PDB file of C-alpha atoms in Angstrom:
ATOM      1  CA  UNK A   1      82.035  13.629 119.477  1.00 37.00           C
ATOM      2  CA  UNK A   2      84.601  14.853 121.956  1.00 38.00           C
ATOM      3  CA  UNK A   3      87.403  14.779 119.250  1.00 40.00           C
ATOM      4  CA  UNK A   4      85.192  16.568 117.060  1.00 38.00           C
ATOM      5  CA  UNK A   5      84.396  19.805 119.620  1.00 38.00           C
ATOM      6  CA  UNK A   6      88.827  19.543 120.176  1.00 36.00           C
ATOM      7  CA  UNK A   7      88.997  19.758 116.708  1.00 43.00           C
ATOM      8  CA  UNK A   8      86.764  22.856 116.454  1.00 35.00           C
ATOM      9  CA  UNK A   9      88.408  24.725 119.190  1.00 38.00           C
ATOM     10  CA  UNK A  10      91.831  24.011 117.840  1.00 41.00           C
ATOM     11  CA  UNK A  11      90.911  25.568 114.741  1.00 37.00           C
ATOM     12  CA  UNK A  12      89.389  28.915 116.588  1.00 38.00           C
ATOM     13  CA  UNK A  13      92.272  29.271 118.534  1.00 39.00           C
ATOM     14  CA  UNK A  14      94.551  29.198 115.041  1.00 37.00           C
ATOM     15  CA  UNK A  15      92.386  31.226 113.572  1.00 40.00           C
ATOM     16  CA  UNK A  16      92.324  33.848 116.734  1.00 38.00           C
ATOM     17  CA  UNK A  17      96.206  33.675 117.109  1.00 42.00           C
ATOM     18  CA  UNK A  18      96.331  34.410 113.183  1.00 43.00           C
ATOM     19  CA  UNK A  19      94.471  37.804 113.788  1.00 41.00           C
ATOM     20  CA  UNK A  20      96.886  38.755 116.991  1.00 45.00           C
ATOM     21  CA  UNK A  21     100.057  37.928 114.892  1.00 44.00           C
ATOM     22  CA  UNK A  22      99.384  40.811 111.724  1.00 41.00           C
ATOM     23  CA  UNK A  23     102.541  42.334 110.670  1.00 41.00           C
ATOM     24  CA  UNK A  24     103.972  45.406 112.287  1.00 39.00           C
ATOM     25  CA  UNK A  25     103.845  46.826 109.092  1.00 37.00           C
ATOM     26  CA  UNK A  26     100.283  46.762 108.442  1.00 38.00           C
ATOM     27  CA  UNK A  27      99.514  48.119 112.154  1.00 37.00           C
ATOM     28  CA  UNK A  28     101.770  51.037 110.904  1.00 34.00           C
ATOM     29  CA  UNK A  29     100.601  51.509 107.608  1.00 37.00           C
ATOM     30  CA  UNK A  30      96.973  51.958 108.821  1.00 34.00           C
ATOM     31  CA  UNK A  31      98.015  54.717 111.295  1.00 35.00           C
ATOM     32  CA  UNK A  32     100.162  56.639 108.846  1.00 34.00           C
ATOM     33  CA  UNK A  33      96.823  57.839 106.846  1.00 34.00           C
ATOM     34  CA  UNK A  34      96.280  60.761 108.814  1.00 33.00           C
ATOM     35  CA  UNK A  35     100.190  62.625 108.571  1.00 33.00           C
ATOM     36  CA  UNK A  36     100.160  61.228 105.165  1.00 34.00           C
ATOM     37  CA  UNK A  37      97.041  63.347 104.469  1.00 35.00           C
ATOM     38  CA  UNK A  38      98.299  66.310 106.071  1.00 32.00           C
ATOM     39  CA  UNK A  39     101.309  66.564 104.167  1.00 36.00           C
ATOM     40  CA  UNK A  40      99.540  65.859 101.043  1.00 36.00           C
ATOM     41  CA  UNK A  41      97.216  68.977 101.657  1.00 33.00           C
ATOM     42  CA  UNK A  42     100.989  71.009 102.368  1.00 36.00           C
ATOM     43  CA  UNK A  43     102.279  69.956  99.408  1.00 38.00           C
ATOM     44  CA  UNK A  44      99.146  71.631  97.863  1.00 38.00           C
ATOM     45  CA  UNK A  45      99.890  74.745  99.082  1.00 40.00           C
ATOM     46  CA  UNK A  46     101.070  77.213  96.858  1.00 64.00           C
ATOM     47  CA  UNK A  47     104.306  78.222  97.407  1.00 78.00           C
ATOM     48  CA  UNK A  48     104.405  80.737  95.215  1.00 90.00           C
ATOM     49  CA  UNK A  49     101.799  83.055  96.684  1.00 94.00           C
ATOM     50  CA  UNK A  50     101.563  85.670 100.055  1.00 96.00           C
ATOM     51  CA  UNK A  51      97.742  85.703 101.586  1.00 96.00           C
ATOM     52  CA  UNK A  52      95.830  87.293 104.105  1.00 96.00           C
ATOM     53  CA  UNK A  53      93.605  89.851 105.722  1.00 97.00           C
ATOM     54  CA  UNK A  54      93.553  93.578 105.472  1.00 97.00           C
ATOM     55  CA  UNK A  55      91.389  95.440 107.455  1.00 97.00           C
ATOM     56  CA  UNK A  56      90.740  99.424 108.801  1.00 97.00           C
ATOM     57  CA  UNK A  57      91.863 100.341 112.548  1.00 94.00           C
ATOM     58  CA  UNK A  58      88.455 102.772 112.239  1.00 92.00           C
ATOM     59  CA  UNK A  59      86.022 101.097 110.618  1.00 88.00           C
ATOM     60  CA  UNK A  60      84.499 103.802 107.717  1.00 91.00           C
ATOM     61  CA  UNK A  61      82.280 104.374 105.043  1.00 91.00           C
ATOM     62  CA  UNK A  62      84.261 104.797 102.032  1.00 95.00           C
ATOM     63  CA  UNK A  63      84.057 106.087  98.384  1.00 94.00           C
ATOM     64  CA  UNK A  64      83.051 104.363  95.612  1.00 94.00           C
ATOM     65  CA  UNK A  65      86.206 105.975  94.609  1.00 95.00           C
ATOM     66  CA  UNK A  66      88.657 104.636  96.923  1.00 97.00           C
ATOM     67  CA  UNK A  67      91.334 103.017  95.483  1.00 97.00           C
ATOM     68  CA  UNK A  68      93.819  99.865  96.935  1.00 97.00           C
ATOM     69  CA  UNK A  69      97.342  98.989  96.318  1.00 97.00           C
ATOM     70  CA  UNK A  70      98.914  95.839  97.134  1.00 98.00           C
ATOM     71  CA  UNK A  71     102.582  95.071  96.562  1.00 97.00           C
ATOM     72  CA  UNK A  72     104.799  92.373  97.767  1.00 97.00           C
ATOM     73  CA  UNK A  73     108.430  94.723  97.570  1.00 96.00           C
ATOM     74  CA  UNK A  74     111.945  93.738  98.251  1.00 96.00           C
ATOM     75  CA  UNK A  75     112.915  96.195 101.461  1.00 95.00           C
ATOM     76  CA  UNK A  76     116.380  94.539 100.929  1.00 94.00           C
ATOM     77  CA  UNK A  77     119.135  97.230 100.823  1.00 92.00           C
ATOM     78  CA  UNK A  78     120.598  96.208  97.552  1.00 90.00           C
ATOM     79  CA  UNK A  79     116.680  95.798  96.318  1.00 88.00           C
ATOM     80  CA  UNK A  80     116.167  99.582  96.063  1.00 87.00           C
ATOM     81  CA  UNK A  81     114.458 101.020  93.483  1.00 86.00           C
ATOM     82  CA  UNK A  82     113.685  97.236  92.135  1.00 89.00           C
ATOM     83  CA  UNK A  83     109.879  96.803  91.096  1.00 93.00           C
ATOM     84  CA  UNK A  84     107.926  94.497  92.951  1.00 95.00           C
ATOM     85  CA  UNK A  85     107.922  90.935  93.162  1.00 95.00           C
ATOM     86  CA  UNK A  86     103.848  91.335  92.637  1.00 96.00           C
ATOM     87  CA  UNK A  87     101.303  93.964  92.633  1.00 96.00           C
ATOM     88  CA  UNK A  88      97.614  94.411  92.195  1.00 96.00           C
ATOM     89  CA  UNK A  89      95.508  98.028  92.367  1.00 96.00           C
ATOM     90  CA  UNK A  90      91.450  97.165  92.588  1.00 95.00           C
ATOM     91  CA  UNK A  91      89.006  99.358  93.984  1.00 96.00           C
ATOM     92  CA  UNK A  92      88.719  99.233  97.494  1.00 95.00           C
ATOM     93  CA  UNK A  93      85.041  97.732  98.545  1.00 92.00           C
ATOM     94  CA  UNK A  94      84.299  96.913 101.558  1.00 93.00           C
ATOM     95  CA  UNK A  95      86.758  96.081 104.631  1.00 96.00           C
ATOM     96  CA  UNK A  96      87.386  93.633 106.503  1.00 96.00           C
ATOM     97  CA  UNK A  97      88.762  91.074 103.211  1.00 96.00           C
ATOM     98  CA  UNK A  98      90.760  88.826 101.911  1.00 96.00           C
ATOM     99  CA  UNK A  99      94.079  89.289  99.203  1.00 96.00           C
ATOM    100  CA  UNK A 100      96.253  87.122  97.313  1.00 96.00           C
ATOM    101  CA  UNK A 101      99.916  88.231  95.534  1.00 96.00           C
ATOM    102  CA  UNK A 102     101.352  85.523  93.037  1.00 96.00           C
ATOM    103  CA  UNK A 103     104.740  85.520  92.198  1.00 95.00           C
ATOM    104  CA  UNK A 104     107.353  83.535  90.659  1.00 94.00           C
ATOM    105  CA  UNK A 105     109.720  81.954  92.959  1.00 93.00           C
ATOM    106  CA  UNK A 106     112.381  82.011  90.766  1.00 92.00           C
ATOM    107  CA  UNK A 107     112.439  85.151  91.494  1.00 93.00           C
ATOM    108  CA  UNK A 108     112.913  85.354  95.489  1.00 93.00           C
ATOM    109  CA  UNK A 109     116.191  85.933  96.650  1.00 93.00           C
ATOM    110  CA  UNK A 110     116.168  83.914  99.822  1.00 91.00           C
ATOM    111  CA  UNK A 111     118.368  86.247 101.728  1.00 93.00           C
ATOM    112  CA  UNK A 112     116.735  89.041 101.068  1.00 95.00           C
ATOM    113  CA  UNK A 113     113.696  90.350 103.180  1.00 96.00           C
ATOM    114  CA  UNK A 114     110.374  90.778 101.907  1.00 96.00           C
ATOM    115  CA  UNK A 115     107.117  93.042 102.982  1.00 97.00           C
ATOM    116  CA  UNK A 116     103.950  93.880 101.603  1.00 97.00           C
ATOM    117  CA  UNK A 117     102.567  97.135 101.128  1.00 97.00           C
ATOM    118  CA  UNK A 118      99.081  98.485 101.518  1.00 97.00           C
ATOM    119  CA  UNK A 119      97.964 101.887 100.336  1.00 96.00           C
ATOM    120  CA  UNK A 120      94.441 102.935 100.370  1.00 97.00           C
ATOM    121  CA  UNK A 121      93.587 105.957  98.967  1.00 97.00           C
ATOM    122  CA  UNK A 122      90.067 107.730  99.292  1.00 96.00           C
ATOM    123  CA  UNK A 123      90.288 111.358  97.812  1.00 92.00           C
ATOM    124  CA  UNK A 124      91.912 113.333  99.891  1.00 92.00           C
ATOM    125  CA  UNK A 125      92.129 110.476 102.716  1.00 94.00           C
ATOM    126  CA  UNK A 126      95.099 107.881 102.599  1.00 96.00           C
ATOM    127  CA  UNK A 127      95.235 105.069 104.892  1.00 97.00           C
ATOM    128  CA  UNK A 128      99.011 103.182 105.478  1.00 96.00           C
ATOM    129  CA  UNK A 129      99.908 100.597 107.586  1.00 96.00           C
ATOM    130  CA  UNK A 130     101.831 101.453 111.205  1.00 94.00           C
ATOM    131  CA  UNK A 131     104.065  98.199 111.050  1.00 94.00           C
ATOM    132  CA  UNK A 132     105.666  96.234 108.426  1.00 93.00           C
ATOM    133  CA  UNK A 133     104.181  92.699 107.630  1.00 96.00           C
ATOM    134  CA  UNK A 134     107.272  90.948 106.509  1.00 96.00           C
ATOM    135  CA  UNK A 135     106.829  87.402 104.879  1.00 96.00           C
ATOM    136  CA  UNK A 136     108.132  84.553 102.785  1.00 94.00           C
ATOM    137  CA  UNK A 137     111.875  84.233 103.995  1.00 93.00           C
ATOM    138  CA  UNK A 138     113.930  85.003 107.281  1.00 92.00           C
ATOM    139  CA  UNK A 139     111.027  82.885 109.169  1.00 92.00           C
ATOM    140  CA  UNK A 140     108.402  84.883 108.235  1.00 92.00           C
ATOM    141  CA  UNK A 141     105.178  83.267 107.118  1.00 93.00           C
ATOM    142  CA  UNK A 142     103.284  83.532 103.368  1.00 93.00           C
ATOM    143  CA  UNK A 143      99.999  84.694 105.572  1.00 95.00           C
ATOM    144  CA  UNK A 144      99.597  88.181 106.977  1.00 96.00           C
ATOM    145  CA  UNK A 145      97.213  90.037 109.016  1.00 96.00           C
ATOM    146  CA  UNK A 146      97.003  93.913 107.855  1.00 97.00           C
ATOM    147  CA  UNK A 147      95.370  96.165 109.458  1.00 96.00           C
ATOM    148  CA  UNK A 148      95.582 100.272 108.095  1.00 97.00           C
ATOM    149  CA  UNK A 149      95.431 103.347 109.807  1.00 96.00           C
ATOM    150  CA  UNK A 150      94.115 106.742 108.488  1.00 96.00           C
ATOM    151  CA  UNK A 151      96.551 109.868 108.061  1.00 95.00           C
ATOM    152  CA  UNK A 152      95.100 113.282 108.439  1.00 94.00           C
ATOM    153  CA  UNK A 153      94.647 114.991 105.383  1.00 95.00           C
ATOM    154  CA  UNK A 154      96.509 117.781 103.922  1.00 94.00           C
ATOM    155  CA  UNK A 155      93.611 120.030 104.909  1.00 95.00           C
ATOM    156  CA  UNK A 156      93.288 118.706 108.503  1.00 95.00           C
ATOM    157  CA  UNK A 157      96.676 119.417 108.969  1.00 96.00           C
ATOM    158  CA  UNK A 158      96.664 122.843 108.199  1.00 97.00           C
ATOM    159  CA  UNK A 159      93.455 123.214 110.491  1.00 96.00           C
ATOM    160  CA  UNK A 160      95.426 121.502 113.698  1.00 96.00           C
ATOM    161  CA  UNK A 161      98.625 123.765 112.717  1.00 96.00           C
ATOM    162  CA  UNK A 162      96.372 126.652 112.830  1.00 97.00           C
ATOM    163  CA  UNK A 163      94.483 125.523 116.607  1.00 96.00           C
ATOM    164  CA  UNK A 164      97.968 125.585 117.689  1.00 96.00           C
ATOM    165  CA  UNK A 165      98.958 128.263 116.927  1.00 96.00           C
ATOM    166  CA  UNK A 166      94.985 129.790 118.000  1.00 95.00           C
ATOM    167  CA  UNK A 167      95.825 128.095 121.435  1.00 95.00           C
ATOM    168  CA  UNK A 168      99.492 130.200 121.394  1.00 95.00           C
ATOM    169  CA  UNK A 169      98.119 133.679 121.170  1.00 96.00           C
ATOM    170  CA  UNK A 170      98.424 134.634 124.350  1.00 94.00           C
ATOM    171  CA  UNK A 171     101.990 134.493 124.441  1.00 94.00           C
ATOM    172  CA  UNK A 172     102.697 136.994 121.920  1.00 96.00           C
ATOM    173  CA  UNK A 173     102.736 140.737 121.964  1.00 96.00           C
ATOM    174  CA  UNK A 174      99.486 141.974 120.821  1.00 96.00           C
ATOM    175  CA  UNK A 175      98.078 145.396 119.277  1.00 96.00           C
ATOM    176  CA  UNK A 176      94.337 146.810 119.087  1.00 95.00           C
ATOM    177  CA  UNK A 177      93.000 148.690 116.474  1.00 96.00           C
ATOM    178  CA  UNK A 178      89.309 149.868 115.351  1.00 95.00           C
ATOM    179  CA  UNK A 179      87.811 151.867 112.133  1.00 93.00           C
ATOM    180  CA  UNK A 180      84.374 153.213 111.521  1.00 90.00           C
ATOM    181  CA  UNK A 181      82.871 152.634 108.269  1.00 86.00           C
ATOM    182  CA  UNK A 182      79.111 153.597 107.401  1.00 86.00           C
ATOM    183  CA  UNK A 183      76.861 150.927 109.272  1.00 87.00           C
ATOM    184  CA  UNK A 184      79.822 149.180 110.122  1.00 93.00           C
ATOM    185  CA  UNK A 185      82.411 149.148 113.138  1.00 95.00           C
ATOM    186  CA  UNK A 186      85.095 146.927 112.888  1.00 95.00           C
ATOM    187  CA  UNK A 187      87.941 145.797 115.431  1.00 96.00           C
ATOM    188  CA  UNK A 188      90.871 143.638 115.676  1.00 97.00           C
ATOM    189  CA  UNK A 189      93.968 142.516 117.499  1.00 97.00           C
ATOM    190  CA  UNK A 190      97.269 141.611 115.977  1.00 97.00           C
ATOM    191  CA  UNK A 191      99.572 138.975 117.403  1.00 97.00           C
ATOM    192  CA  UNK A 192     102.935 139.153 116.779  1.00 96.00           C
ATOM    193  CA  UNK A 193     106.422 136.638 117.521  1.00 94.00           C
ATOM    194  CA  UNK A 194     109.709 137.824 117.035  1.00 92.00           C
ATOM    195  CA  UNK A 195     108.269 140.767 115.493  1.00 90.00           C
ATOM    196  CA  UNK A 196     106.387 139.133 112.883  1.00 94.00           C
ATOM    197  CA  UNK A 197     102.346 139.251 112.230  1.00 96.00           C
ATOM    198  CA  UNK A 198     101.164 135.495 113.419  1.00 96.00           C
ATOM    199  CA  UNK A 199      97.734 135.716 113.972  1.00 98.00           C
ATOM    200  CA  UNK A 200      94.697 138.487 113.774  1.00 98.00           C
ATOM    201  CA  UNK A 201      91.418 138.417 115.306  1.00 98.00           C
ATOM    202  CA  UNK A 202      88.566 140.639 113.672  1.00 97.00           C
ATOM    203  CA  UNK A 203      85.131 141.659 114.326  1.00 97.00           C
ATOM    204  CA  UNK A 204      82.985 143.437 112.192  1.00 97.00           C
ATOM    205  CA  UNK A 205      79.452 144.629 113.582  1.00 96.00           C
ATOM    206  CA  UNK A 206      76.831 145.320 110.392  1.00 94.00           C
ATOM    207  CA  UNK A 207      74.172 145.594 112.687  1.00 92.00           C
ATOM    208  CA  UNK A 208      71.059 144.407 111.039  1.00 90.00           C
ATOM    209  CA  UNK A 209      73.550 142.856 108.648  1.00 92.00           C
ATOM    210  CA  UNK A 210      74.965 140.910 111.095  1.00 95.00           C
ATOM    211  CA  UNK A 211      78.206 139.500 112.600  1.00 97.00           C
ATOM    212  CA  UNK A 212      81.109 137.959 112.133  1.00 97.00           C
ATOM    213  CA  UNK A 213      84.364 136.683 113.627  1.00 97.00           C
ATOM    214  CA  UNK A 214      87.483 135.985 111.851  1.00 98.00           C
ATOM    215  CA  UNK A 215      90.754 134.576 112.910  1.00 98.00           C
ATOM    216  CA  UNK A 216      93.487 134.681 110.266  1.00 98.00           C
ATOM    217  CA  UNK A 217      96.524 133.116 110.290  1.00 98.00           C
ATOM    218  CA  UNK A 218      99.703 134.146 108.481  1.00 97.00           C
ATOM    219  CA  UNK A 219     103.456 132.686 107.183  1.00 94.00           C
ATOM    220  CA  UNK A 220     106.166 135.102 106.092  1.00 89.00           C
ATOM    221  CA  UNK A 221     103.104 137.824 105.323  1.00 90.00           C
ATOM    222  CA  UNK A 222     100.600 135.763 103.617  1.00 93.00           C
ATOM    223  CA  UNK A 223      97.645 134.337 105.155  1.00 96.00           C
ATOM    224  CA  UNK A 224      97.946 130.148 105.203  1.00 96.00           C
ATOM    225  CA  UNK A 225      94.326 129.884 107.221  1.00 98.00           C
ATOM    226  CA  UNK A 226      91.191 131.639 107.865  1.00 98.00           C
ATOM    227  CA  UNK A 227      88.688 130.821 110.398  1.00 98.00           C
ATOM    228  CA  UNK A 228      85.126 133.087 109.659  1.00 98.00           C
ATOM    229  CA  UNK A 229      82.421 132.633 112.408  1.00 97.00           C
ATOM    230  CA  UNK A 230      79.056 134.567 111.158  1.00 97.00           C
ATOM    231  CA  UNK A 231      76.363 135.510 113.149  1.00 96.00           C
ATOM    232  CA  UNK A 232      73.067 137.473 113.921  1.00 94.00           C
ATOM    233  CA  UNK A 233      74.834 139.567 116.518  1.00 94.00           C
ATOM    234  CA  UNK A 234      77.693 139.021 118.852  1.00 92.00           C
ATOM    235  CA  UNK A 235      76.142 137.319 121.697  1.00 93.00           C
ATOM    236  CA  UNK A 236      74.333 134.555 119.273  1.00 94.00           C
ATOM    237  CA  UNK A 237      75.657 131.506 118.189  1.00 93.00           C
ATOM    238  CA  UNK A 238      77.391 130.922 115.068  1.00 94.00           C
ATOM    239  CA  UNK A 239      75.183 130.284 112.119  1.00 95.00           C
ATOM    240  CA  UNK A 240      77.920 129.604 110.014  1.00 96.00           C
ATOM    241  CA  UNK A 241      81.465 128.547 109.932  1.00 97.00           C
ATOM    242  CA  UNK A 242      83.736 128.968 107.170  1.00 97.00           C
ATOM    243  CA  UNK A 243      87.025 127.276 106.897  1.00 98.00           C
ATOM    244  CA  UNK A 244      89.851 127.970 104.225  1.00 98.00           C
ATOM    245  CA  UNK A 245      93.640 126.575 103.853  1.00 97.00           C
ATOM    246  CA  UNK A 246      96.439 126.649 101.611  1.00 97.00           C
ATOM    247  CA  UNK A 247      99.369 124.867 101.687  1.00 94.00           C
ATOM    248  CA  UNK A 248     103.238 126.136 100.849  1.00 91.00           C
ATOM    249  CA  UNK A 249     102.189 126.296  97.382  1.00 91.00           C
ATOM    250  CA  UNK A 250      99.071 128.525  97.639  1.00 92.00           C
ATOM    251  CA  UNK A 251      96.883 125.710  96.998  1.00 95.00           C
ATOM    252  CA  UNK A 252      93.444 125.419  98.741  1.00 96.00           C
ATOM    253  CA  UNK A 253      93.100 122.334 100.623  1.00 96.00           C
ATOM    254  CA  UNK A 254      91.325 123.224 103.947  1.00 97.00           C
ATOM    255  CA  UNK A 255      87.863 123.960 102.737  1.00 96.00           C
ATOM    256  CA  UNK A 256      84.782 123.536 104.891  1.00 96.00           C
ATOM    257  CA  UNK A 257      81.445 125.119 105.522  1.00 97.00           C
ATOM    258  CA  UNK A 258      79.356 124.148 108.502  1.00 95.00           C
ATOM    259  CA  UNK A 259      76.118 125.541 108.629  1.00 93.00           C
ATOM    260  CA  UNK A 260      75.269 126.312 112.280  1.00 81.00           C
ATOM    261  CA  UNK A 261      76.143 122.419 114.186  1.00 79.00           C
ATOM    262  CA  UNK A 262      75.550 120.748 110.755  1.00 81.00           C
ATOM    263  CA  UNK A 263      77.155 118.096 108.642  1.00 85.00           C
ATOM    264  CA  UNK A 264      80.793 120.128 107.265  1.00 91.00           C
ATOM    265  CA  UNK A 265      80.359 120.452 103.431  1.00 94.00           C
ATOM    266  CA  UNK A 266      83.311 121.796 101.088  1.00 94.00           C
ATOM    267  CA  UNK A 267      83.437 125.465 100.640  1.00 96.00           C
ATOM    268  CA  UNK A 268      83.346 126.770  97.618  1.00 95.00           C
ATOM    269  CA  UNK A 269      85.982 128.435  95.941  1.00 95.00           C
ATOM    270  CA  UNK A 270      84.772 131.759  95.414  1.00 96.00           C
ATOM    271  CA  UNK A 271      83.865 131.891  99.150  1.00 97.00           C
ATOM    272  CA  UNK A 272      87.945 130.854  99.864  1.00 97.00           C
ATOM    273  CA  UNK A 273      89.138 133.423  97.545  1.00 97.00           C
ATOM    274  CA  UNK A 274      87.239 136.427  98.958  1.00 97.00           C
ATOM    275  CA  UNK A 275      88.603 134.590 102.745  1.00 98.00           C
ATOM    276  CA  UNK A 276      92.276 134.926 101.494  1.00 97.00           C
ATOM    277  CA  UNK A 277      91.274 138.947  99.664  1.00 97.00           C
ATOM    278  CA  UNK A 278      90.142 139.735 103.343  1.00 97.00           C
ATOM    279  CA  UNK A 279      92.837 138.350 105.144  1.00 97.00           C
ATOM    280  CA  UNK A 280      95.532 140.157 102.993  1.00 96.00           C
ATOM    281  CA  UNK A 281      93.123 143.818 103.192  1.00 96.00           C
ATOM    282  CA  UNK A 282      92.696 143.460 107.409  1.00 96.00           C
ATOM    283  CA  UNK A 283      96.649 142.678 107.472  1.00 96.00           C
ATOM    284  CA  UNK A 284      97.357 145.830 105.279  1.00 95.00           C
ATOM    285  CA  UNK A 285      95.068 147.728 107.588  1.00 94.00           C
ATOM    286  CA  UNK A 286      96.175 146.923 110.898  1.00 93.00           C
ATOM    287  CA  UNK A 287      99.417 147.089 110.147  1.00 92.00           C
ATOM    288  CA  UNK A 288      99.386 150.469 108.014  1.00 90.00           C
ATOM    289  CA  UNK A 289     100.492 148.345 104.874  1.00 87.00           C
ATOM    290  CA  UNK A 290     103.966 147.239 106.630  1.00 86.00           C
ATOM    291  CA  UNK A 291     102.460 143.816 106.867  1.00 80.00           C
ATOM    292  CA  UNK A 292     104.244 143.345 109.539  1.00 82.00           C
TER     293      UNK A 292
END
């Protein structure tokens, strides 16, 4: 019997030593699953495609209209003028999402550098980005985060070139001037730099007809913006606000109407036009058709 139980733990303690003695290599292999993995899902990546996020720095509501342009372009000095290296237009929807560019890599010039490009466009509204997003070579990454910023539009422009120059009246040399017309008595001021007409102010009192207030801005003798408040007499608040532009061209792009503290909706164009007829008639006026 005691042979027997020496003969049993002999064999255990083979059997033990057996399991303590496994290769080095099969330890190793065992542990090498997980990298192995990982570079497995790298490989999978493509590398023949830029990704990411764009989003809005002010969140909006757009359009249904609204239009967006993605490019992956070659900013490379010797690249200009070449098309780019991908491009997709989609309508907008809704922000913040995802984009993917394809391209073919046999095209990239390693050397070169590479961007992409977002353009939204919403009417008269364009969004661009502030900073570049550079990617694929020079250390830059295939994934991006985009975020784009709204410009003010050609019409908003106008309207903060003409609050400037509202705000710089008081600087200029200035002339008065009235006229009496049946039921109506009407009044103004001209403002003038370097002897040229900037800026008029009129009021017109209809009486029962009401009142209004105009401020009308002008460029080498033509008006560029007009500014009509109307209301039931002087003292009372506006009712109505009527805003006109036109750019270099004589094309109207600042056109509002606000109805008293309302929502702004676009002024119509007969409503600009007779604007622009009385800014050039009050200019001939006050300055006895010198217009100047």
């Amino acid at each position: 019997m005691r042979k027997m139980v020496l003969s049993l733990m002999s064999v255990a303690a083979v059997a033990l030593a057996g399991c303590n003695n496994s290769s080095p290599s099969q330890q190793t292999d065992a542990g090498a699953s997980a990298p192995t993995s990982a570079s497995t899902a790298a490989a999978a990546a493509p590398a023949n495609e830029v990704s990411g996020t764009i989003s809005l720095r002010e969140p909006t509501q757009l359009s249904p209209n609204a239009q967006l342009v993605v490019n992956l372009v070659d900013v490379s000095a010797t690249a200009a003028g070449a098309a780019p290296l991908a491009s997709k237009t989609a309508p907008a929807g809704s922000f913040p999402q995802q984009f993917q560019l394809t391209f073919n890599p046999a095209n990239e010039k390693t050397d070169d550098i590479y961007v992409v490009q977002v353009t939204l466009t919403d009417g008269d509204r364009h969004y661009v980005m502030p900073i570049q997003a550079p990617v694929l070579t020079k250390g830059a990454k295939n994934t991006v985060s985009i975020q784009l910023m709204a410009e003010q539009t050609p019409g908003e422009k106008i309207l903060a070139a003409f609050t400037d120059v509202q705000k710089q009246i008081g600087g200029m040399k200035v002339s008065n001037g009235t006229k009496l017309e049946a039921n109506i008595s009407r009044g103004w001021q001209v403002f003038r730099q370097a002897g040229e007409v900037k800026f008029i102010r009129e009021l017109v009192d209809s009486g029962d007809k009401g009142f209004t207030s105009t401020d009308y801005a002008y460029k080498n003798g033509n008006p560029w913006a007009v500014v009509q408040q109307t209301k039931a007499n002087k003292d009372a608040k506006p009712s109505a606000i009527d805003r006109a532009g036109w750019d270099d061209s004589g094309t109207l792009v600042l056109k509002q109407h606000q109805v008293g503290s309302g929502e702004v909706q676009t002024l119509d164009d007969g409503t600009a036009a007779s604007l622009h007829k009385q800014a050039l008639t009050i200019l001939n006026l006050a300055t006895g058709g010198k217009n100047k």
